[in-house]
Short mmCIF file of C-alpha atoms in Angstrom, two decimals:
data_model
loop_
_atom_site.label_atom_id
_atom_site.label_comp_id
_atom_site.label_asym_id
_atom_site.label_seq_id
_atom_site.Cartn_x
_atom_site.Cartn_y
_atom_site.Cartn_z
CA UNK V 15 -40.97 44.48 -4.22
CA UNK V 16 -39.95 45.93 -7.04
CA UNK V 17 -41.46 45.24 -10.33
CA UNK V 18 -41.51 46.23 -13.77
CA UNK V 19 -43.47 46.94 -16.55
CA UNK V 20 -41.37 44.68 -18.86
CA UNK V 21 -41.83 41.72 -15.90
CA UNK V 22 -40.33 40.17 -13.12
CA UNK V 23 -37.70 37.71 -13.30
CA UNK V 24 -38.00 35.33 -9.50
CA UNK V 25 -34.97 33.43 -8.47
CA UNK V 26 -36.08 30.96 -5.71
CA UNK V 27 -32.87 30.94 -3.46
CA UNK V 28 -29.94 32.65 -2.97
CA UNK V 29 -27.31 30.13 -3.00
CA UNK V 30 -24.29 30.80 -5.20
CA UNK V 31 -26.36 29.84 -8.27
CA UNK V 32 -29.65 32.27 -8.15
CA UNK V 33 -27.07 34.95 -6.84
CA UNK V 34 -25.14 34.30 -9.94
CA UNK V 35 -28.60 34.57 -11.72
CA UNK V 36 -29.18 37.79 -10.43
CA UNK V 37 -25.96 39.69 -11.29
CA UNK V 38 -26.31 38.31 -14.39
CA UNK V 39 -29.99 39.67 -15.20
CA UNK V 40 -29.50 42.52 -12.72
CA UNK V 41 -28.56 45.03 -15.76
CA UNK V 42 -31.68 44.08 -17.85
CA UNK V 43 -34.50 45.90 -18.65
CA UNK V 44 -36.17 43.12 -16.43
CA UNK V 45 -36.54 43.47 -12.59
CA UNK V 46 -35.25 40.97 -10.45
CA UNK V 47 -36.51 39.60 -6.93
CA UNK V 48 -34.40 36.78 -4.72
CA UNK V 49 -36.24 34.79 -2.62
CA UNK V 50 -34.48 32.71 0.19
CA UNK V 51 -36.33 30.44 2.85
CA UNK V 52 -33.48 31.08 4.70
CA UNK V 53 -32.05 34.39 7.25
CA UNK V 54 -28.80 34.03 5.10
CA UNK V 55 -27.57 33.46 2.09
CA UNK V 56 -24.99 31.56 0.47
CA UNK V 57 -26.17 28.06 0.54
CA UNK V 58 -23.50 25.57 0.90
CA UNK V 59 -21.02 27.87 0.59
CA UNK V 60 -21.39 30.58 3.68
CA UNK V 61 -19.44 31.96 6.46
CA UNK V 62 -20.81 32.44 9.82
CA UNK V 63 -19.19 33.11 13.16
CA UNK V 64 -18.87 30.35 15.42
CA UNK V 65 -19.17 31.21 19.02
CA UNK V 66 -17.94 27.94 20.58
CA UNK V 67 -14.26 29.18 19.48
CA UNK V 68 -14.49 32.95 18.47
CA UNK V 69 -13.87 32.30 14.88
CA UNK V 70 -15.39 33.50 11.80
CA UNK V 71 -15.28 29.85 9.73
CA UNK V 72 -17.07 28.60 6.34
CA UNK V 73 -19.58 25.59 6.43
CA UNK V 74 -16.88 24.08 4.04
CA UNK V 75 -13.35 25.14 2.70
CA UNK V 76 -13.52 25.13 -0.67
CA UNK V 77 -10.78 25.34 -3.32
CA UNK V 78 -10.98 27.18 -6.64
CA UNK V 79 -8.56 26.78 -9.24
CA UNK V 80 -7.48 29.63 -11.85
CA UNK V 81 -9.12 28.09 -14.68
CA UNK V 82 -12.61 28.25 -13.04
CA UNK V 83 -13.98 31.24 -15.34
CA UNK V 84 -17.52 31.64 -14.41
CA UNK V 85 -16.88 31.69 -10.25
CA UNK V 86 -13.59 33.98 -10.68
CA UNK V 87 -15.64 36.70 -13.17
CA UNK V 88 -18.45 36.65 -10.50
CA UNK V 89 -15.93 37.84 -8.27
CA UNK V 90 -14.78 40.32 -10.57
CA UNK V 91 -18.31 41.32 -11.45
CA UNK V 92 -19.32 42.00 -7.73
CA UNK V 93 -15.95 43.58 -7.35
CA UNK V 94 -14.12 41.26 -4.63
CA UNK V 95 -11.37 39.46 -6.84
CA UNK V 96 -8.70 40.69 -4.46
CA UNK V 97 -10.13 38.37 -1.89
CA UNK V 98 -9.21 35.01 -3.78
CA UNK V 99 -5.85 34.47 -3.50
CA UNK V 100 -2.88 31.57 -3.61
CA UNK V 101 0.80 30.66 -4.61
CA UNK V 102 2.36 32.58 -7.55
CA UNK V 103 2.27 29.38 -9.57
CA UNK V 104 0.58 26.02 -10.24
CA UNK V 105 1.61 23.75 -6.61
CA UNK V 106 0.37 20.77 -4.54
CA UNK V 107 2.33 19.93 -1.87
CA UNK V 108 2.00 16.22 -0.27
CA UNK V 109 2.66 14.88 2.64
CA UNK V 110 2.90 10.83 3.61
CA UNK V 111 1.76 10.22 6.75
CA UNK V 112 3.00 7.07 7.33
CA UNK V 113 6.26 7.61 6.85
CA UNK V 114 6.45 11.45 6.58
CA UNK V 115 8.02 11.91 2.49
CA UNK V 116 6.80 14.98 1.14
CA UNK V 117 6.89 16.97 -2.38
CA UNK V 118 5.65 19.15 -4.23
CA UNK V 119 4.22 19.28 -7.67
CA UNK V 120 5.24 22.57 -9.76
CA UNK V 121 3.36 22.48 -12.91
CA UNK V 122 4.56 26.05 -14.17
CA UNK V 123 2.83 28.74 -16.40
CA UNK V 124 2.46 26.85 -19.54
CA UNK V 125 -0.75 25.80 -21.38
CA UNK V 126 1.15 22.92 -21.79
CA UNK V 127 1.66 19.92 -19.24
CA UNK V 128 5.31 20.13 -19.43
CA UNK V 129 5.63 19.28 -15.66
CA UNK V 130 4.73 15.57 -16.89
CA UNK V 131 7.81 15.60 -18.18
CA UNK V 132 10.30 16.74 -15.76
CA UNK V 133 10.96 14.32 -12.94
CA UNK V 134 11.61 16.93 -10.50
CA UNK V 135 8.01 18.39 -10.91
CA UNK V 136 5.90 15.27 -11.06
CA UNK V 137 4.88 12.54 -8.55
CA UNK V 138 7.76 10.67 -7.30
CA UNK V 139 8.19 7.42 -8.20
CA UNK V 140 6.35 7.88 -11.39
CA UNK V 141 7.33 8.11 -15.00
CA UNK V 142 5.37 9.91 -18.01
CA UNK V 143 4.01 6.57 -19.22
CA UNK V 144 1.85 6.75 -15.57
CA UNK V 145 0.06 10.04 -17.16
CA UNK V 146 -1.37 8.35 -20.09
CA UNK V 147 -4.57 7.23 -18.25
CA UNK V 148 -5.47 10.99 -17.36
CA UNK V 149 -5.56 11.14 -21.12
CA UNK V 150 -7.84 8.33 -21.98
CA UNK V 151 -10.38 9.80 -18.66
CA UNK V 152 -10.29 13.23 -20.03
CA UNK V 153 -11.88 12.11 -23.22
CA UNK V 154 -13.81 9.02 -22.35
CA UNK V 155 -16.81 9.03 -24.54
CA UNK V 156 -18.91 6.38 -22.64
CA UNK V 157 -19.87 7.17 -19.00
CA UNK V 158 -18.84 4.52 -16.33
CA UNK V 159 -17.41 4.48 -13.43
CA UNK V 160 -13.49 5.68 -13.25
CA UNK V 161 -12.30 2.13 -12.10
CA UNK V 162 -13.56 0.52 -15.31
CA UNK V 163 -11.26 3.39 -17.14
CA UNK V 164 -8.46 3.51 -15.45
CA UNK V 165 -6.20 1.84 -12.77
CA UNK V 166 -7.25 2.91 -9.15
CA UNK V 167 -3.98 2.13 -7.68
CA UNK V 168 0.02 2.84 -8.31
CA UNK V 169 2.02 5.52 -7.34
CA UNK V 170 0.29 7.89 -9.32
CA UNK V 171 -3.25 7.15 -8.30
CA UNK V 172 -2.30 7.18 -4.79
CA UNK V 173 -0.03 10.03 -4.62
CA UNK V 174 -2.08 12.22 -7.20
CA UNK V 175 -4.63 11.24 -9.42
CA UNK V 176 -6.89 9.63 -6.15
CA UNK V 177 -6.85 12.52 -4.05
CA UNK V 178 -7.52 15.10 -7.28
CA UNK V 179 -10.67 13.53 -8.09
CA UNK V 180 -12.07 12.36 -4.50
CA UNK V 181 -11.72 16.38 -3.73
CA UNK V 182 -13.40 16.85 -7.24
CA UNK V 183 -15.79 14.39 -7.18
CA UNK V 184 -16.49 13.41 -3.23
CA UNK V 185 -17.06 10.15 -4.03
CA UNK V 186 -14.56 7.30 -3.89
CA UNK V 187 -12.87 7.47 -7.48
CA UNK V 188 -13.51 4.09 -8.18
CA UNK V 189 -17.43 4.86 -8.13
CA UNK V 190 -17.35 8.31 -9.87
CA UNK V 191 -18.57 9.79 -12.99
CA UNK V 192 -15.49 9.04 -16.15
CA UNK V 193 -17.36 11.89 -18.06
CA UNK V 194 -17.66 14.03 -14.73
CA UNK V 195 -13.99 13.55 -14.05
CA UNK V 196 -12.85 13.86 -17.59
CA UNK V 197 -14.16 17.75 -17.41
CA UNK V 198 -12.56 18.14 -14.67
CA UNK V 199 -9.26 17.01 -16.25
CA UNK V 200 -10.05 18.90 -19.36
CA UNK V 201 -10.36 22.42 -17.64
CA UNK V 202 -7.58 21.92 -15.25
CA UNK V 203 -4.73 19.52 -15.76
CA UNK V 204 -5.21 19.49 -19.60
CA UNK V 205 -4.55 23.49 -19.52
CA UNK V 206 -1.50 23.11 -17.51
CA UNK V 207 -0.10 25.92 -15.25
CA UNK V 208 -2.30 28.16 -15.91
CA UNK V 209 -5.31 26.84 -15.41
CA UNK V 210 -4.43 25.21 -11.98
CA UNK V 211 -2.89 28.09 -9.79
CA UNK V 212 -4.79 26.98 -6.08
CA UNK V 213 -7.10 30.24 -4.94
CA UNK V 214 -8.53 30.30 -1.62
CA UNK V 215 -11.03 32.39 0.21
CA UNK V 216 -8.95 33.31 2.89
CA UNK V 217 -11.42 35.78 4.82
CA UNK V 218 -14.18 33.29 3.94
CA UNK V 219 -16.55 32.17 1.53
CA UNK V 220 -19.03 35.05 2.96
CA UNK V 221 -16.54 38.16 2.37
CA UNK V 222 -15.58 36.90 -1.59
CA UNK V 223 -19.12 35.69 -2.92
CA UNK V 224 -21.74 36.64 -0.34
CA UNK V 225 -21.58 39.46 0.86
CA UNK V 226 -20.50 41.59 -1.63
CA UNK V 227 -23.05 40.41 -3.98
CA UNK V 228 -25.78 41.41 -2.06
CA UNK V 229 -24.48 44.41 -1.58
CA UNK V 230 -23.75 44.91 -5.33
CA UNK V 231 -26.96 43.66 -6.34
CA UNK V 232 -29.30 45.62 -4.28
CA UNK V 233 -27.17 48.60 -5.63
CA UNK V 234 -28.64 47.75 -8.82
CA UNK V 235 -31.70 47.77 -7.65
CA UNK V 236 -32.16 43.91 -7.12
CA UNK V 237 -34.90 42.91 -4.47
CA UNK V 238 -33.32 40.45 -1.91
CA UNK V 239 -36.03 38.58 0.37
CA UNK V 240 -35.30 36.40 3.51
CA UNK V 241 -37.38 33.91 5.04
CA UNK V 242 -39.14 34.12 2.43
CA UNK V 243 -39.79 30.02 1.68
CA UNK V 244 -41.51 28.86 -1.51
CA UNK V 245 -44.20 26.86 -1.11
CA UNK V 246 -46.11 26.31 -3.73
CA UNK V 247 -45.74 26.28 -7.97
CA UNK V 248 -48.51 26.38 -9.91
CA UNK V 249 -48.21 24.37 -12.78
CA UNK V 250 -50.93 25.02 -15.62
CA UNK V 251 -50.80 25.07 -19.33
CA UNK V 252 -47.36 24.85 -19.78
CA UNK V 253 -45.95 27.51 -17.50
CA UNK V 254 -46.05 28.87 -13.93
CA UNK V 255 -49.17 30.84 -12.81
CA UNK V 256 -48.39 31.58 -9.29
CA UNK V 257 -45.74 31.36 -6.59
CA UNK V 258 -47.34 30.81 -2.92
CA UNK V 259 -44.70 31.72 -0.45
CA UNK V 260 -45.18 31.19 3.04
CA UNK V 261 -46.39 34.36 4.02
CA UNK V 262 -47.68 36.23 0.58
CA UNK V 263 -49.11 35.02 -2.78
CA UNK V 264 -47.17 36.32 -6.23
CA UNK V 265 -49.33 36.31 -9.47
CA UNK V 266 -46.85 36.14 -12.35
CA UNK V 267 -48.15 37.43 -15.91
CA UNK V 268 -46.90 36.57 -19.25
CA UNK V 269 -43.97 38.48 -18.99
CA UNK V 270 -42.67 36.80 -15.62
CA UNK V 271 -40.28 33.99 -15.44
CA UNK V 272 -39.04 31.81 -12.38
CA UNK V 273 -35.77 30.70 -11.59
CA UNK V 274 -35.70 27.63 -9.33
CA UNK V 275 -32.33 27.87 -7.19
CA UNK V 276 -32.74 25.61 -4.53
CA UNK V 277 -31.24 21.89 -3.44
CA UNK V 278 -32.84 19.22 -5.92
CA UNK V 279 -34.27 17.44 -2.77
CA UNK V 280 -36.39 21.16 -2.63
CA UNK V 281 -36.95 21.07 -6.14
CA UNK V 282 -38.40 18.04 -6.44
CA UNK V 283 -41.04 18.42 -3.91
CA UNK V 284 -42.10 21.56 -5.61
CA UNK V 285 -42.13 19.93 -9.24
CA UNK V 286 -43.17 16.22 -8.25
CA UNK V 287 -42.43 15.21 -11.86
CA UNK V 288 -38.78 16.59 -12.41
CA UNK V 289 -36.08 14.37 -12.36
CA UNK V 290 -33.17 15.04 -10.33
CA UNK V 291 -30.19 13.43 -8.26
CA UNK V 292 -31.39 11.85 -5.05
CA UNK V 293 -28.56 9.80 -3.26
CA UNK V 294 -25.83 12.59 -1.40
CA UNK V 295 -22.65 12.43 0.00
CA UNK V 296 -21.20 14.32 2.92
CA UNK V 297 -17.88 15.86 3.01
CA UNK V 298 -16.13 16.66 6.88
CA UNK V 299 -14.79 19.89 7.83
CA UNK V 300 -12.78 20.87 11.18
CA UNK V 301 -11.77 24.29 12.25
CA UNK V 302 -9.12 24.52 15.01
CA UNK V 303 -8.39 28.31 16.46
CA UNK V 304 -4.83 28.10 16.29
CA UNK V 305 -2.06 30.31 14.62
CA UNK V 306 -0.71 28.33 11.58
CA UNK V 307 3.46 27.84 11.83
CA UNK V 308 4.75 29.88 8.91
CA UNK V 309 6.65 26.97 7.46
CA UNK V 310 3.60 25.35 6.30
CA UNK V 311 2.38 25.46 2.49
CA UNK V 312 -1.14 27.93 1.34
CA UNK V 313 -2.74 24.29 1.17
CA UNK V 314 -1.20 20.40 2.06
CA UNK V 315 -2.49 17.13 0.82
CA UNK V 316 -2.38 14.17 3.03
CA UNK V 317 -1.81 11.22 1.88
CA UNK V 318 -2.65 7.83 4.52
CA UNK V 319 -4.46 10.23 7.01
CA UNK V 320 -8.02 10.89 7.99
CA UNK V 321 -7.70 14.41 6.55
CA UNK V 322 -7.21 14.81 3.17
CA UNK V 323 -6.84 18.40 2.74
CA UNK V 324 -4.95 20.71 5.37
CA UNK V 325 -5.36 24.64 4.87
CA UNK V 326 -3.47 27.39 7.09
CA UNK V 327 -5.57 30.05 7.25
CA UNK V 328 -5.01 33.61 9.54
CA UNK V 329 -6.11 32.07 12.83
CA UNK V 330 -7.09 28.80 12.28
CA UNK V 331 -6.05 25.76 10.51
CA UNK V 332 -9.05 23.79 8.85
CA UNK V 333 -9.06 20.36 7.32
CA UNK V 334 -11.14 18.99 4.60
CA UNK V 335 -12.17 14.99 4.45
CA UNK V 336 -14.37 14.26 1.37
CA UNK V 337 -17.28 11.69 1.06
CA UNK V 338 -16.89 11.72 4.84
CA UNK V 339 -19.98 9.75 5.91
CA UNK V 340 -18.62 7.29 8.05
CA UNK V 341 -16.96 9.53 10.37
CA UNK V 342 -20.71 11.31 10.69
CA UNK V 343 -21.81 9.22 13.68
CA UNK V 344 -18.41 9.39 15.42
CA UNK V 345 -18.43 11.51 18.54
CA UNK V 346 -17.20 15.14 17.91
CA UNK V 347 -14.44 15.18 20.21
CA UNK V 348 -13.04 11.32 18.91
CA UNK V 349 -13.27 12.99 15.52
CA UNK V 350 -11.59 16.23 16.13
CA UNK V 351 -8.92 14.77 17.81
CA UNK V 352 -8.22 11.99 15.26
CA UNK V 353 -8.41 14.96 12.79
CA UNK V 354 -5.92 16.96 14.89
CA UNK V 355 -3.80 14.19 15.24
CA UNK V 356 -3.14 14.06 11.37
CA UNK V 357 -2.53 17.92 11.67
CA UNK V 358 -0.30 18.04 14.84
CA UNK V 359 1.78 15.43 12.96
CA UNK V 360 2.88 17.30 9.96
CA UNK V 361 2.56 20.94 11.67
CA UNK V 362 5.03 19.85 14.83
CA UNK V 363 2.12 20.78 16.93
CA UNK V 364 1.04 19.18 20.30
CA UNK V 365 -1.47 16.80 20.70
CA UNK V 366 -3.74 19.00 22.78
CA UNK V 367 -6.48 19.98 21.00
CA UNK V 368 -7.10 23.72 20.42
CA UNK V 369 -10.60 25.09 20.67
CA UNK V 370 -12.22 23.95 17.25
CA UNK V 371 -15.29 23.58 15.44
CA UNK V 372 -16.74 20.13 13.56
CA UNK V 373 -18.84 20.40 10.62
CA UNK V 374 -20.56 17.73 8.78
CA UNK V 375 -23.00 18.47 5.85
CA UNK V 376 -25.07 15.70 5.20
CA UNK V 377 -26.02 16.48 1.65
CA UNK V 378 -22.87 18.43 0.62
CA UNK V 379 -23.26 17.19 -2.91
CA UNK V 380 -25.10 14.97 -5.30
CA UNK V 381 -22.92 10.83 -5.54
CA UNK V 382 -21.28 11.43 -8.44
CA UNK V 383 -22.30 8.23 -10.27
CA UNK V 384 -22.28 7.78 -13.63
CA UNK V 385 -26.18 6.95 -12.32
CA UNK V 386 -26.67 10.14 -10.72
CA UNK V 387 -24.78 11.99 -13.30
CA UNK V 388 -27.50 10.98 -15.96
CA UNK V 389 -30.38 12.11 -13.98
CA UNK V 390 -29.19 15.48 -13.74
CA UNK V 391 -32.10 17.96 -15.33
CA UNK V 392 -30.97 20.80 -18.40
CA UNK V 393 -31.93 24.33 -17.18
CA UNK V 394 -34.88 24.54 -19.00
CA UNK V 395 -37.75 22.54 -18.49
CA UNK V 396 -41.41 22.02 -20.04
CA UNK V 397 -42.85 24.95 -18.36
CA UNK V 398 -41.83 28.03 -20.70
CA UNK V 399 -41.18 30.26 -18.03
CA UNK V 400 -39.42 28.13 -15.41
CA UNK V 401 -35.95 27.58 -15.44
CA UNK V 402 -33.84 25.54 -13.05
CA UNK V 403 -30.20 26.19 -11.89
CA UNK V 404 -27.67 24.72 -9.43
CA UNK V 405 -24.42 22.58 -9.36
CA UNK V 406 -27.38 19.32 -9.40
CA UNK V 407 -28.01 20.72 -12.96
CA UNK V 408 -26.97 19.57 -15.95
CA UNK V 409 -23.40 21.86 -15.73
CA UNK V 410 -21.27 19.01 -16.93
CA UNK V 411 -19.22 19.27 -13.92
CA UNK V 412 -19.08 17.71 -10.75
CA UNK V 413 -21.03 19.73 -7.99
CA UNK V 414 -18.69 22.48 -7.43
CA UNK V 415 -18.51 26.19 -7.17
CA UNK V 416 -17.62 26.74 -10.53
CA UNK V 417 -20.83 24.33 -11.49
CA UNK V 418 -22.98 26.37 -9.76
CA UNK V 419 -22.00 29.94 -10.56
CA UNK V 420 -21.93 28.56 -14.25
CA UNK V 421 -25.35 27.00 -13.78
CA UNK V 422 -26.84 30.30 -12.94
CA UNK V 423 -25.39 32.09 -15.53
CA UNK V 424 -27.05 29.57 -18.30
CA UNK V 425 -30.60 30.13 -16.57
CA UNK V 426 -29.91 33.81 -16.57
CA UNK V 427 -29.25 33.74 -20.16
CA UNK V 428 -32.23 31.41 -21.22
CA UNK V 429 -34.75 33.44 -19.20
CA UNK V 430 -33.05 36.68 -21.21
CA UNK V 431 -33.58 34.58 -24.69
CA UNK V 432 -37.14 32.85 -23.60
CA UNK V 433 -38.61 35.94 -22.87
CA UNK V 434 -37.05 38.47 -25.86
CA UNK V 435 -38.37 36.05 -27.93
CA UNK V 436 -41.58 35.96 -26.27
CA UNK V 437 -41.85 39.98 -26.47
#
């Protein structure tokens, strides 16, 4: 391991949040070490190749939008913002299952929600009045749930609003976090076009953030460990004497610092008295090895299916179902083909089912109560040299990659301001 004279800065896991940590700090005068209990990085968000159907697939397909800063200059910093890409403009398209309407929103290039306006670019069946609720979420000062805000039902809810913030949130609407949802309105819908132009990973997850930051970071001299678990914190007179791994013992002196990147479930164990988020919901993705039809969309919401979110992508076509845990007992095959079903329906495909993959995370994110929400921990704690980061943090947005890339960058730049000030 590398170390340095001025100190070590240790970033317990390599999830998108400690390897946002690490570019960040990775041009200071400070020398960084990643630790990850893992053989891979990339958390939540990593690719891996499945060899049930040949495929190289992510754990879970997940959507950025142009206004998310922090994840898209990551990208730019490790040098793979050519591999997020989407429609020219600001589009949802929407498809009714039941009774097979479609349409698409077009919200433009303006900073400015014109598209509310125009009755060819909004949800049918809606007028502007309909839009005035986004308003009063976006700057809700009290935190409660969404349904005590706002109406969870209409054509507006049902053909937009619902779908926007169960993806956002995955948690039933009606449950979620007013304040949590209101960001998410505030950086996205509230900034018009520009802010809300879809990006995908369309290689994967593994090829835009993993990957190349590892390789970028360990150009700069960055030291990447894996399966290299974290035991052990010692906790003593207001900071962090010692980090027992699994295998090896680090002694950290008064010019070392810690940042804790790992699942709050981890981080509690190893700091019994933090606070954190402890109820989870599980979000559903399938993979099915099949070449998309070229008259699909980049990315189709489904509205009265069991899939919420379709995505063509070269090869395959995935499908995203959010807050998914009552389909987590079902048998796989039931599922995929119920899944399929939904996707055969608006593709023209048959009913056979193409080879595929099922996978169900558990813990994909914190509930996104206004309970939860509120025992979410800042980034720095009472231990001067340990610093906590990850989309469980306090990020004020809902656990997403933006949250965590963001979250990592805050740490990064306390750690930086903790310890000049220390010097």
């Amino acid at each position: 391991m590398h170390l340095s004279d001025a100190g070590t800065i240790h970033i317990i896991g390599a999830g998108l949040a400690g390897l946002a940590a690490a570019e960040r700090l990775s041009r200071s005068h400070w020398a960084v070490a990643v630790h990850e209990a893992t053989a891979v990085a990339g958390g939540r968000c990593r690719s891996y190749y499945d060899q049930s159907t040949g495929m190289v697939i992510d754990n879970g397909t997940h959507l950025l939008l142009s206004g998310n800063n922090s994840a898209i200059s990551l990208t730019e910093a490790i040098g793979s913002r050519s591999g997020l890409r989407g429609p020219d403009e600001a589009q949802f398209a929407f498809v009714d299952i039941a009774n097979g309407e479609q349409w698409t929103l077009r919200f433009g290039d303006s900073r400015f929600p014109w598209w509310v306006f125009d009755k060819d670019r909004r949800v049918p069946q809606t007028a502007v009045v309909d839009y005035l609720p986004l308003a009063r979420l976006a700057w809700a000062t009290a935190d409660k749930p969404i349904g005590d805000i706002m109406k969870c039902g209409g054509p507006i809810y049902d053909r937009f609003v619902g779908p926007l913030l169960l993806a956002a949130l995955n948690i039933a609407p009606q449950q979620g976090s007013a304040k949590l949802a209101g960001a998410v309105v505030r950086e996205t819908l509230a900034l018009g076009g520009q802010a809300c132009r879809p990006l995908l990973a369309y290689e994967g997850l593994g090829s835009v953030f993993v990957e190349p930051a590892i390789t970028h970071l360990r150009g700069l001299g960055v030291t990447i460990s894996f399966e290299d678990e974290l035991v052990e914190l010692l906790l003593g007179n207001g900071r962090v004497s010692r980090l027992k791994f699994a295998k090896h013992t680090v002694e950290l002196g008064g010019n070392d610092a810690v940042i804790l990147a790992v699942p709050p479930y981890v981080a509690t164990n190893l700091v019994p008295s933090l606070i954190a988020p402890n109820s989870f919901r599980g979000i559903v993705n399938a993979h099915f090895r099949i070449d998309p039809p070229s008259h699909l969309p980049p990315m189709l919401g489904v509205i009265n299916g069991t899939c919420e979110w379709i995505f063509p992508l070269p090869g395959r076509i995935s499908a995203t179902i959010s807050d998914g845990g009552r389909l987590f007992d079902m048998p796989r095959t039931e599922l995929a083909q119920i899944i399929w079903n939904d996707i055969a329906k608006v593709a023209r495909l048959p009913d056979t089912l193409p080879p595929r993959q099922i996978v169900r995370e558990r813990r994909a994110t914190f509930a996104a109560t206004p309970e939860q929400n509120a025992r979410r921990p800042a980034a720095e704690t009472t231990w001067n040299n340990l610093f906590l980061a990850g989309d469980w943090t306090q990020t004020g947005l809902p656990a997403t990659i933006e949250g965590a890339v963001r979250s990592g960058y805050r740490a990064a730049d306390l750690v930086k301001h903790r310890l000049r000030a220390a010097a």
